Amino acid sequence: MRLACVRTSCLASFPLLPSRAHAFGRTHPFAPHGIGSFKPERLQLAALLPCPLSGQRMYAVVGATVTTSEASRGPASAGPPPPITEESIDYNPPRGTRDFAPDEMRLRSWLFQRFREVSRLFAFEEVDFPVLESEALFVRKAGEEITQQLYNFEDKSGRRVSLRPELTPSLARLVLQKGKGLPFPVKWFAIGQCWRYERMTRGRRREHYQWNMDILGISGVEAEAELLAAIVTFFKKVGITSEDVGIRVSNRKVLQSVLGRFGVPNESFAAVCVVVDKIEKIARDEVEGELLKLGVSKDAADGILSALSLRTLAELEALLGSENEAATELKQLFALVDVYGFSDWLSFDASVVRGLAYYTGTVFEGFDKAGKLRAICGGGRYDRLLSTFGGEDTPACGFGFGDAVIVELLKERQLLPALQQDVDCIVFSLEDTLRPQAGLVARTLRDAGYAVELVLESKKMKWAFKHAERLQAKHLVLLGSSEWERGCVRIKNLISREEKDVAIDELVTEVDMLKE
Ligand code: HAM
């Protein structure tokens, strides 16, 4: 048997040894000789594999663990065969992506449950789309960052595809596919994973889940008010107050009016918005430089940048006039929100433009008032997105709410719930011979809707108690031969510590009573 190995002194990088080797009677294909090297983190994982020859400072990296001397000796005679893999695997998920082990998964489910509850309160219906879409759905020409961050590639049939970086284009595609038969207004929500090749910062990763709520078919700001109300409802539900979080609101028609005054053509509008959105991230001079490159005059660039500094509707009216569309829509929205009763969460801020090209009217972003985190959520009106896909202009607005920043915020505010696995009963047979009967007891409880952990192997009583404690189960159901012969099981309430024998056909009633 010829197998690969490496000495500790070669931890940083080393070539693979033979190009082919035989392991455990099978031909094990190695990468061809002379290619490939392992990074230290891969080696650490390789080092975790069992090394059957004690005292040798060798690391198994491929298939099995051997030394150079063993390589000429033939198959190992004893011990379980090590895993056969072409190369050792990095146990971490790809950079910027996450595993969801039970703890994280519980938190994710808890969060999604809150998203779903709020969507239900607002009578939205859930939809979903494929994570993989045609690349064309996401290709836009306004220079948005999102289009440069696509996880795109050619599939085996030569089609250009991309993992979705957001859900809105897929939603638009589905609405178009449904056509005229779709009853309007459409009120849909979705929770889906999105992929962006991002520069990683706190709360920004390469995959994230987004909760989206969108309304199509309503052109008035009543739709925006409803969406903002949903966001506020969510915040309240998880214990966040208007002291912690605010929502900045503006309207792209503010910029459109300013551009109109300076004679900047409409075709440049989306690209100008994308540039102006960078104002928080890059220096004012650079933004101005990029605007000039788009053919915007110096005067117009100054006009745009000074309009962005407006923070009150009175200032806006003074600049654009009270009859201006942007000012009118914003006033209507703020008046509505006032009556709805959540105006303390909202503020007008003309610097909110949003980095996506398709917005045409209201735009908004949720932010933490301590100013430590990136945007919590964001959205706006996009009345022309469907026509860019060949449909008709359709009033539409919505928002995306990521899973990452909100968790950071909840952590900071110590609002994360302590989540436990949800187990009602542990069923444990004191004797191995009663294990089939234990299965029957577990089934009876499960049929009645209880979450039951059935102990599947021989264990000591002490272990069963510890296990029940770890799972925070409420009842321990014990099967012993003397009770079983009397048609009973012993049930122990793990909260009150009381225990009693219960007839098997009364078990469910007893557990029901104990629950109350
Ligand atoms: P967006 O502002 O690009 O908008 O993303 C919405 C939210 O998704 C952000 O506010 C943030 O919470 C989260 N998010 C975005 N990128 C990342 C990332 N790399 N890592 C973690 N979280 C992230 C949109 O995507 C629009 N399609 C939203 C929309 C729906 N507009 C109308 N309808």
Coordinates of C-alpha atoms and ligand atoms in Angstrom, one line a residue:
M1 CA 0.0 0.0 0.0
R2 CA 1.4 3.4 -0.9
L3 CA -0.2 6.2 1.0
A4 CA 0.5 9.8 1.5
C5 CA 2.0 11.3 4.6
V6 CA 3.8 14.3 5.8
R7 CA 6.1 15.3 8.6
T8 CA 5.2 18.0 11.0
S9 CA 8.0 20.2 9.7
C10 CA 6.2 20.4 6.4
L11 CA 3.0 21.9 7.8
A12 CA 2.8 25.0 5.6
S13 CA 2.6 23.3 2.3
F14 CA 3.7 20.2 0.6
P15 CA 3.1 18.3 -2.6
L16 CA 1.0 15.3 -2.7
L17 CA 3.0 12.1 -2.8
P18 CA 2.2 9.4 -5.3
S19 CA -0.2 10.0 -8.1
R20 CA -2.1 6.8 -7.4
A21 CA -2.2 4.5 -4.4
H22 CA -4.0 1.4 -3.3
A23 CA -5.9 1.5 -0.1
F24 CA -7.7 -1.4 1.5
G25 CA -7.8 -3.4 -1.6
R26 CA -9.1 -0.6 -3.7
T27 CA -7.3 1.7 -6.0
H28 CA -7.3 5.1 -4.5
P29 CA -6.8 7.9 -6.9
F30 CA -4.6 10.7 -5.8
A31 CA -4.1 13.9 -7.6
P32 CA -1.2 13.6 -10.1
H33 CA 2.2 13.9 -8.6
G34 CA 3.6 17.4 -8.4
I35 CA 0.4 19.3 -8.0
G36 CA -1.5 20.5 -5.0
S37 CA -0.4 21.7 -1.6
F38 CA -2.2 22.0 1.7
K39 CA -2.8 25.1 3.7
P40 CA -2.0 24.8 7.4
E41 CA -5.7 24.8 8.4
R42 CA -6.3 21.7 6.2
L43 CA -3.3 20.0 7.7
Q44 CA -4.7 20.5 11.2
L45 CA -7.8 18.7 10.1
A46 CA -5.8 16.0 8.5
A47 CA -3.9 15.7 11.8
L48 CA -7.2 14.8 13.5
L49 CA -7.4 11.5 11.6
P50 CA -6.2 8.5 13.6
C51 CA -2.5 7.8 13.2
P52 CA -2.2 4.1 13.8
L53 CA 1.6 4.1 14.2
S54 CA 2.3 5.6 17.6
G55 CA 5.4 7.6 18.1
Q56 CA 5.7 8.7 14.5
R57 CA 5.1 12.3 13.9
M58 CA 3.2 11.8 10.8
Y59 CA -0.1 13.2 9.5
A60 CA -2.7 11.5 7.5
V61 CA -3.7 13.7 4.6
V62 CA -5.1 11.3 2.1
G63 CA -7.1 8.1 2.6
A64 CA -5.1 6.6 5.4
T65 CA -2.3 7.3 7.8
V66 CA 1.0 5.8 7.2
T67 CA 4.7 6.6 7.3
T68 CA 7.1 6.5 4.4
S69 CA 8.5 3.2 5.8
E70 CA 5.0 1.7 6.0
A71 CA 4.3 2.7 2.5
S72 CA 6.4 -0.2 1.3
R73 CA 5.1 -2.7 3.8
G74 CA 1.6 -3.5 2.5
P75 CA -1.9 -3.1 4.0
A76 CA -2.3 -2.3 7.7
S77 CA -3.4 -5.5 9.4
A78 CA -5.5 -4.2 12.3
G79 CA -7.8 -1.3 13.3
P80 CA -10.7 0.3 11.5
P81 CA -9.9 1.6 8.0
P82 CA -9.4 5.4 8.0
P83 CA -11.8 7.3 5.8
I84 CA -11.0 7.3 2.2
T85 CA -11.0 10.8 0.7
E86 CA -9.1 12.3 -2.1
E87 CA -7.9 15.0 0.2
S88 CA -8.6 16.2 3.7
I89 CA -11.7 18.4 4.0
D90 CA -11.7 21.9 5.6
Y91 CA -14.4 21.5 8.3
N92 CA -15.3 25.2 8.1
P93 CA -17.9 26.3 5.6
P94 CA -16.7 28.5 2.8
R95 CA -15.7 32.0 3.8
G96 CA -18.7 34.3 4.5
T97 CA -21.1 31.4 4.8
R98 CA -22.6 29.7 7.8
D99 CA -23.5 26.3 9.1
F100 CA -26.5 26.2 11.3
A101 CA -25.8 23.7 14.1
P102 CA -28.8 23.1 16.4
D103 CA -28.2 26.2 18.6
E104 CA -28.0 28.5 15.5
M105 CA -30.8 26.7 13.8
R106 CA -33.1 27.2 16.8
L107 CA -32.3 30.9 16.7
R108 CA -32.9 31.1 13.0
S109 CA -36.2 29.3 13.3
W110 CA -37.2 31.6 16.1
L111 CA -36.4 34.7 14.0
F112 CA -38.2 33.3 10.9
Q113 CA -41.2 32.5 13.1
R114 CA -41.4 36.1 14.1
F115 CA -41.1 37.2 10.4
R116 CA -43.9 34.8 9.5
E117 CA -46.1 35.9 12.4
V118 CA -45.8 39.6 11.4
S119 CA -46.5 38.7 7.8
R120 CA -49.6 36.8 8.8
L121 CA -50.8 39.7 11.0
F122 CA -50.7 41.9 7.8
A123 CA -52.4 39.2 5.7
F124 CA -49.5 38.5 3.4
E125 CA -49.1 35.2 1.6
E126 CA -45.8 33.3 1.6
V127 CA -44.0 32.6 -1.7
D128 CA -40.6 31.2 -2.7
F129 CA -38.4 31.1 -5.7
P130 CA -35.3 29.1 -6.8
V131 CA -32.0 30.2 -5.3
L132 CA -30.6 29.7 -8.8
E133 CA -32.0 32.0 -11.4
S134 CA -31.1 33.1 -14.9
E135 CA -28.2 35.6 -14.7
A136 CA -30.2 38.0 -17.0
L137 CA -32.6 38.6 -14.2
F138 CA -30.0 40.4 -12.1
V139 CA -27.9 42.2 -14.8
R140 CA -28.6 45.9 -14.8
K141 CA -26.5 48.6 -16.2
A142 CA -26.6 51.3 -13.6
G143 CA -23.3 50.3 -12.0
E144 CA -24.9 48.8 -8.8
E145 CA -22.6 47.0 -6.4
I146 CA -25.0 44.1 -6.3
T147 CA -24.5 43.3 -10.0
Q148 CA -20.7 43.1 -9.4
Q149 CA -21.2 40.7 -6.5
L150 CA -23.1 38.0 -8.4
Y151 CA -22.2 34.4 -7.8
N152 CA -22.7 33.7 -11.5
F153 CA -21.5 31.0 -13.7
E154 CA -22.3 28.9 -16.8
D155 CA -24.2 25.7 -16.1
K156 CA -23.5 22.4 -17.8
S157 CA -25.7 23.3 -20.7
G158 CA -23.9 26.6 -21.2
R159 CA -26.6 28.8 -19.7
R160 CA -25.6 31.8 -17.7
V161 CA -27.1 31.4 -14.2
S162 CA -26.6 33.1 -10.9
L163 CA -27.4 32.5 -7.2
R164 CA -29.9 35.2 -6.3
P165 CA -28.4 38.2 -4.6
E166 CA -31.9 39.4 -3.6
L167 CA -35.5 38.3 -4.0
T168 CA -37.2 41.2 -5.8
P169 CA -36.3 40.3 -9.4
S170 CA -37.6 36.7 -8.8
L171 CA -40.8 38.1 -7.3
A172 CA -41.3 40.4 -10.4
R173 CA -40.6 37.4 -12.6
L174 CA -43.3 35.3 -10.8
V175 CA -45.8 38.1 -11.0
L176 CA -45.2 38.4 -14.8
Q177 CA -45.4 34.6 -15.2
K178 CA -48.8 34.5 -13.4
G179 CA -50.0 37.3 -15.7
K180 CA -53.5 38.8 -15.7
G181 CA -55.0 35.9 -13.7
L182 CA -53.3 37.1 -10.6
P183 CA -55.6 39.0 -8.3
F184 CA -54.3 42.5 -7.3
P185 CA -53.2 43.8 -5.0
V186 CA -50.6 41.2 -4.6
K187 CA -49.3 41.0 -1.0
W188 CA -46.5 38.5 -0.8
F189 CA -43.8 37.7 1.7
A190 CA -40.8 35.4 1.3
I191 CA -37.9 34.3 3.4
G192 CA -34.9 33.2 1.4
Q193 CA -31.2 32.9 1.2
C194 CA -29.4 35.4 -0.9
W195 CA -25.8 35.3 -2.1
R196 CA -23.5 38.3 -2.7
Y197 CA -19.8 38.2 -3.0
E198 CA -19.4 40.9 -0.4
R199 CA -16.4 42.4 1.4
M200 CA -17.1 41.0 4.8
T201 CA -17.9 43.4 7.6
R202 CA -20.0 43.1 10.8
G203 CA -23.4 42.0 9.8
R204 CA -22.5 41.6 6.1
R205 CA -21.7 38.2 4.8
R206 CA -21.7 36.3 1.5
E207 CA -24.9 34.5 2.2
H208 CA -27.7 35.9 4.3
Y209 CA -31.4 35.3 4.7
Q210 CA -33.8 38.0 3.8
W211 CA -37.4 38.5 4.9
N212 CA -39.2 40.4 2.1
M213 CA -42.7 41.9 2.1
D214 CA -44.0 43.4 -1.1
I215 CA -47.2 44.9 -2.3
L216 CA -48.0 45.2 -6.0
G217 CA -50.9 47.1 -7.5
I218 CA -51.2 50.0 -5.0
S219 CA -49.8 53.3 -6.2
G220 CA -50.6 55.3 -3.1
V221 CA -48.4 55.7 -0.1
E222 CA -50.9 53.6 1.9
A223 CA -48.8 50.6 0.7
E224 CA -45.5 52.1 2.1
A225 CA -47.3 52.9 5.4
E226 CA -48.5 49.3 5.7
L227 CA -44.9 48.0 5.0
L228 CA -43.4 50.4 7.5
A229 CA -46.1 49.3 10.1
A230 CA -45.1 45.7 9.5
I231 CA -41.4 46.5 10.2
V232 CA -42.3 48.4 13.4
T233 CA -44.5 45.5 14.5
F234 CA -41.6 43.1 14.1
F235 CA -39.3 45.4 16.1
K236 CA -41.8 45.6 18.9
K237 CA -42.4 41.9 18.9
V238 CA -38.7 41.2 19.5
G239 CA -38.4 43.8 22.2
I240 CA -36.7 46.6 20.2
T241 CA -37.9 50.1 20.8
S242 CA -37.8 53.4 18.9
E243 CA -35.0 54.4 21.3
D244 CA -32.9 51.6 19.7
V245 CA -33.9 51.8 16.1
G246 CA -35.2 54.3 13.6
I247 CA -36.3 54.3 10.0
R248 CA -35.0 57.0 7.7
V249 CA -37.4 57.8 4.8
S250 CA -37.0 59.8 1.6
N251 CA -38.2 59.7 -1.9
R252 CA -36.2 59.3 -5.1
K253 CA -38.4 62.0 -6.7
V254 CA -36.4 64.5 -4.5
L255 CA -33.3 63.7 -6.6
Q256 CA -35.3 63.5 -9.8
S257 CA -36.7 67.1 -9.2
V258 CA -33.2 68.4 -8.5
L259 CA -31.8 66.7 -11.7
G260 CA -34.7 68.0 -13.7
R261 CA -33.9 71.6 -12.6
F262 CA -30.4 71.1 -13.9
G263 CA -31.5 69.5 -17.2
V264 CA -29.9 66.1 -16.4
P265 CA -31.5 63.5 -18.7
N266 CA -33.9 60.9 -17.2
E267 CA -31.7 58.1 -18.5
S268 CA -28.9 59.0 -16.1
F269 CA -31.3 58.9 -13.1
A270 CA -30.7 55.4 -11.9
A271 CA -26.9 55.6 -12.3
V272 CA -26.9 59.0 -10.4
C273 CA -28.8 57.4 -7.5
V274 CA -26.4 54.5 -7.3
V275 CA -23.4 57.0 -7.2
V276 CA -25.2 59.3 -4.7
D277 CA -25.9 56.3 -2.4
K278 CA -22.2 56.0 -1.8
I279 CA -22.1 59.3 0.1
E280 CA -21.8 57.6 3.5
K281 CA -19.0 55.3 2.3
I282 CA -16.7 57.4 0.1
A283 CA -15.6 61.0 0.3
R284 CA -17.8 63.8 -1.1
D285 CA -15.1 64.7 -3.7
E286 CA -15.2 61.1 -5.0
V287 CA -18.9 61.1 -5.3
E288 CA -18.8 64.4 -7.1
G289 CA -16.1 63.0 -9.4
E290 CA -18.3 60.0 -10.3
L291 CA -21.2 62.3 -11.0
L292 CA -19.1 64.4 -13.4
K293 CA -18.1 61.1 -15.1
L294 CA -21.8 60.4 -15.7
G295 CA -22.1 63.8 -17.5
V296 CA -23.7 65.6 -14.6
S297 CA -22.5 69.3 -14.5
K298 CA -20.6 70.7 -11.5
D299 CA -23.6 72.9 -10.6
A300 CA -26.0 69.9 -10.8
A301 CA -23.6 67.8 -8.7
D302 CA -23.5 70.6 -6.0
G303 CA -27.3 70.9 -6.2
I304 CA -27.7 67.1 -5.7
L305 CA -25.3 67.0 -2.8
S306 CA -26.8 69.9 -1.0
A307 CA -30.3 68.5 -1.4
L308 CA -29.0 65.4 0.4
S309 CA -28.4 67.4 3.5
L310 CA -32.1 68.1 4.0
R311 CA -33.6 66.7 7.2
T312 CA -37.0 68.2 7.5
L313 CA -40.1 68.4 5.2
A314 CA -40.2 72.1 5.7
E315 CA -36.7 72.5 4.3
L316 CA -37.7 70.2 1.4
E317 CA -40.8 72.3 0.6
A318 CA -38.7 75.4 0.8
L319 CA -36.3 73.9 -1.9
L320 CA -38.8 72.2 -4.2
G321 CA -42.1 74.0 -3.5
S322 CA -45.1 72.6 -1.6
E323 CA -46.7 71.2 -4.8
N324 CA -43.7 69.1 -5.7
E325 CA -44.5 65.4 -6.0
A326 CA -41.8 64.2 -3.7
A327 CA -42.8 66.7 -1.0
T328 CA -46.5 65.8 -1.4
E329 CA -45.9 62.0 -1.2
L330 CA -43.6 62.4 1.8
K331 CA -46.1 64.6 3.6
Q332 CA -48.9 62.1 2.9
L333 CA -46.8 59.2 4.2
F334 CA -45.8 61.0 7.4
A335 CA -49.4 62.1 8.0
L336 CA -50.7 58.5 7.6
V337 CA -48.0 57.1 9.9
D338 CA -48.9 59.7 12.4
V339 CA -52.5 58.4 12.5
Y340 CA -51.3 54.8 12.5
G341 CA -49.4 55.8 15.6
F342 CA -45.8 55.0 14.9
S343 CA -44.3 58.2 13.7
D344 CA -41.8 58.1 16.6
W345 CA -39.9 55.4 14.6
L346 CA -39.6 57.5 11.4
S347 CA -37.7 60.5 10.2
F348 CA -37.2 62.2 6.9
D349 CA -33.6 62.1 5.7
A350 CA -32.9 63.1 2.1
S351 CA -29.5 61.3 2.2
V352 CA -31.4 58.0 1.9
V353 CA -31.3 57.0 -1.8
R354 CA -30.6 53.3 -1.7
G355 CA -28.1 51.5 -3.9
L356 CA -30.5 49.6 -6.1
A357 CA -31.3 51.0 -9.5
Y358 CA -35.0 50.1 -9.7
Y359 CA -36.5 52.4 -7.0
T360 CA -38.7 55.1 -8.3
G361 CA -40.4 56.7 -5.3
T362 CA -40.3 56.3 -1.5
V363 CA -37.1 54.8 -0.2
F364 CA -36.4 53.8 3.4
E365 CA -33.8 52.2 5.6
G366 CA -33.9 50.8 9.2
F367 CA -30.8 51.8 11.3
D368 CA -29.6 51.3 14.9
K369 CA -29.5 54.6 16.7
A370 CA -26.2 53.8 18.3
G371 CA -24.7 53.9 14.8
K372 CA -22.6 50.8 15.2
L373 CA -24.3 48.5 12.7
R374 CA -25.0 48.5 9.0
A375 CA -28.6 49.0 7.7
I376 CA -31.0 46.6 9.4
C377 CA -33.5 46.6 6.6
G378 CA -34.3 48.6 3.5
G379 CA -36.9 49.0 0.8
G380 CA -38.9 51.3 -1.4
R381 CA -41.2 51.8 -4.4
Y382 CA -40.2 50.3 -7.7
D383 CA -43.1 51.0 -10.1
R384 CA -41.0 50.3 -13.2
L385 CA -39.2 47.1 -12.5
L386 CA -41.8 44.9 -14.2
S387 CA -41.6 46.9 -17.4
T388 CA -37.8 46.4 -17.6
F389 CA -38.6 42.7 -17.8
G390 CA -41.1 43.2 -20.7
G391 CA -44.3 43.6 -18.6
E392 CA -46.3 46.7 -18.0
D393 CA -45.4 49.4 -15.4
T394 CA -47.0 48.1 -12.2
P395 CA -47.1 50.0 -8.9
A396 CA -44.9 48.0 -6.5
C397 CA -43.1 48.5 -3.2
G398 CA -41.5 46.3 -0.6
F399 CA -38.6 45.8 1.7
G400 CA -35.8 43.3 2.5
F401 CA -34.9 42.6 6.1
G402 CA -31.7 40.6 6.7
D403 CA -31.1 38.0 9.4
A404 CA -27.6 39.1 10.3
V405 CA -27.8 42.7 11.6
I406 CA -30.9 42.1 13.6
V407 CA -29.3 39.2 15.4
E408 CA -26.2 41.4 16.2
L409 CA -28.6 44.1 17.5
L410 CA -30.6 41.7 19.6
K411 CA -27.3 40.3 21.0
E412 CA -26.2 43.8 22.0
R413 CA -29.5 44.6 23.6
Q414 CA -29.5 41.2 25.4
L415 CA -32.8 40.4 23.8
L416 CA -31.9 37.1 22.3
P417 CA -34.1 34.4 23.8
A418 CA -32.6 31.4 25.5
L419 CA -33.9 28.7 23.2
Q420 CA -34.0 25.0 24.1
Q421 CA -34.9 21.9 22.2
D422 CA -38.5 21.4 22.7
V423 CA -38.9 17.9 24.4
D424 CA -41.9 17.0 26.5
C425 CA -41.1 13.5 27.7
I426 CA -38.3 11.1 27.9
V427 CA -39.2 7.5 27.7
F428 CA -36.7 5.1 29.3
S429 CA -36.8 1.4 29.8
L430 CA -34.9 0.2 32.9
E431 CA -34.5 -3.2 31.3
D432 CA -33.3 -3.9 27.8
T433 CA -36.1 -6.4 27.3
L434 CA -38.7 -3.7 27.7
R435 CA -37.3 -1.6 24.9
P436 CA -40.0 -2.6 22.4
Q437 CA -42.7 -1.7 24.9
A438 CA -40.9 1.7 25.5
G439 CA -41.3 2.2 21.7
L440 CA -45.0 1.6 22.1
V441 CA -45.3 4.1 25.0
A442 CA -43.4 6.7 23.0
R443 CA -45.7 6.1 20.0
T444 CA -48.8 6.6 22.2
L445 CA -47.5 9.9 23.5
R446 CA -46.3 11.1 20.0
D447 CA -49.8 10.2 18.6
A448 CA -51.2 12.6 21.2
G449 CA -48.9 15.3 20.0
Y450 CA -46.1 15.2 22.6
A451 CA -42.4 15.5 21.6
V452 CA -40.8 12.4 22.9
E453 CA -37.2 11.4 23.3
L454 CA -37.0 7.6 23.3
V455 CA -33.8 6.3 24.9
L456 CA -32.5 3.9 22.3
E457 CA -29.7 2.1 24.1
S458 CA -28.8 0.6 27.5
K459 CA -28.2 3.5 29.9
K460 CA -28.1 3.9 33.7
M461 CA -30.9 5.7 35.5
K462 CA -28.5 8.5 36.4
W463 CA -27.8 9.1 32.8
A464 CA -31.5 9.3 32.0
F465 CA -32.0 12.0 34.6
K466 CA -29.0 14.0 33.4
H467 CA -30.2 13.6 29.8
A468 CA -33.7 14.8 30.8
E469 CA -32.2 17.8 32.5
R470 CA -30.0 18.7 29.5
L471 CA -33.0 18.6 27.2
Q472 CA -35.2 20.4 29.8
A473 CA -37.8 17.7 29.3
K474 CA -40.9 18.0 31.5
H475 CA -41.6 14.3 32.2
L476 CA -39.6 11.1 32.5
V477 CA -41.6 8.0 31.7
L478 CA -39.9 4.9 33.2
L479 CA -40.6 1.3 32.2
G480 CA -39.7 -1.3 34.8
S481 CA -40.8 -4.9 34.7
S482 CA -42.8 -4.9 37.9
E483 CA -44.8 -1.8 36.9
W484 CA -45.2 -3.1 33.4
E485 CA -46.6 -6.4 34.6
R486 CA -49.2 -4.4 36.5
G487 CA -50.0 -2.5 33.2
C488 CA -48.3 0.7 34.5
V489 CA -45.4 2.9 33.8
R490 CA -43.8 5.3 36.3
I491 CA -44.0 8.9 35.4
K492 CA -41.8 11.6 37.0
N493 CA -42.6 15.2 36.7
L494 CA -39.2 16.8 36.3
I495 CA -40.3 20.2 37.4
S496 CA -42.1 19.3 40.6
R497 CA -40.0 16.1 41.1
E498 CA -43.2 14.2 42.0
E499 CA -43.6 10.7 40.6
K500 CA -46.4 8.1 40.4
D501 CA -47.4 5.0 38.7
V502 CA -49.9 5.4 35.9
A503 CA -51.9 2.8 34.0
I504 CA -50.8 2.7 30.4
D505 CA -54.2 3.6 29.0
E506 CA -54.3 6.7 31.2
L507 CA -50.8 7.9 30.4
V508 CA -51.9 10.5 27.9
T509 CA -54.6 11.9 30.2
E510 CA -52.0 12.0 33.0
V511 CA -49.5 13.9 30.9
D512 CA -52.2 16.3 29.7
M513 CA -53.1 17.0 33.3
L514 CA -49.5 17.5 34.3
K515 CA -49.1 20.0 31.5
E516 CA -51.8 22.2 32.9
Ligands
HAM1 P1 -30.9 45.5 0.2 O1 -30.8 46.8 0.9 O2 -29.9 45.2 -0.8 O3 -32.3 45.5 -0.5 O4 -31.0 44.4 1.2 C1 -32.0 44.4 2.2 C2 -31.4 43.9 3.6 O5 -30.8 42.7 3.4 C3 -30.3 44.8 4.1 O6 -30.9 46.0 4.8 C4 -29.7 43.9 5.1 O7 -30.5 43.7 6.2 C5 -29.7 42.6 4.3 N1 -28.5 42.3 3.6 C6 -28.2 42.7 2.3 N2 -27.0 42.3 2.0 C7 -26.5 41.6 3.0 C8 -25.3 40.9 3.3 N3 -24.3 40.8 2.4 N4 -25.1 40.3 4.5 C9 -26.1 40.3 5.4 N5 -27.3 41.0 5.2 C10 -27.5 41.6 4.0 C11 -32.8 44.5 -1.3 O8 -32.2 43.4 -1.4 C12 -34.1 44.7 -1.9 N6 -34.3 43.7 -2.9 C13 -35.2 44.8 -0.9 C14 -36.5 45.1 -1.5 C15 -37.6 44.2 -1.5 N7 -36.9 46.2 -2.1 C16 -38.2 46.0 -2.5 N8 -38.6 44.8 -2.1

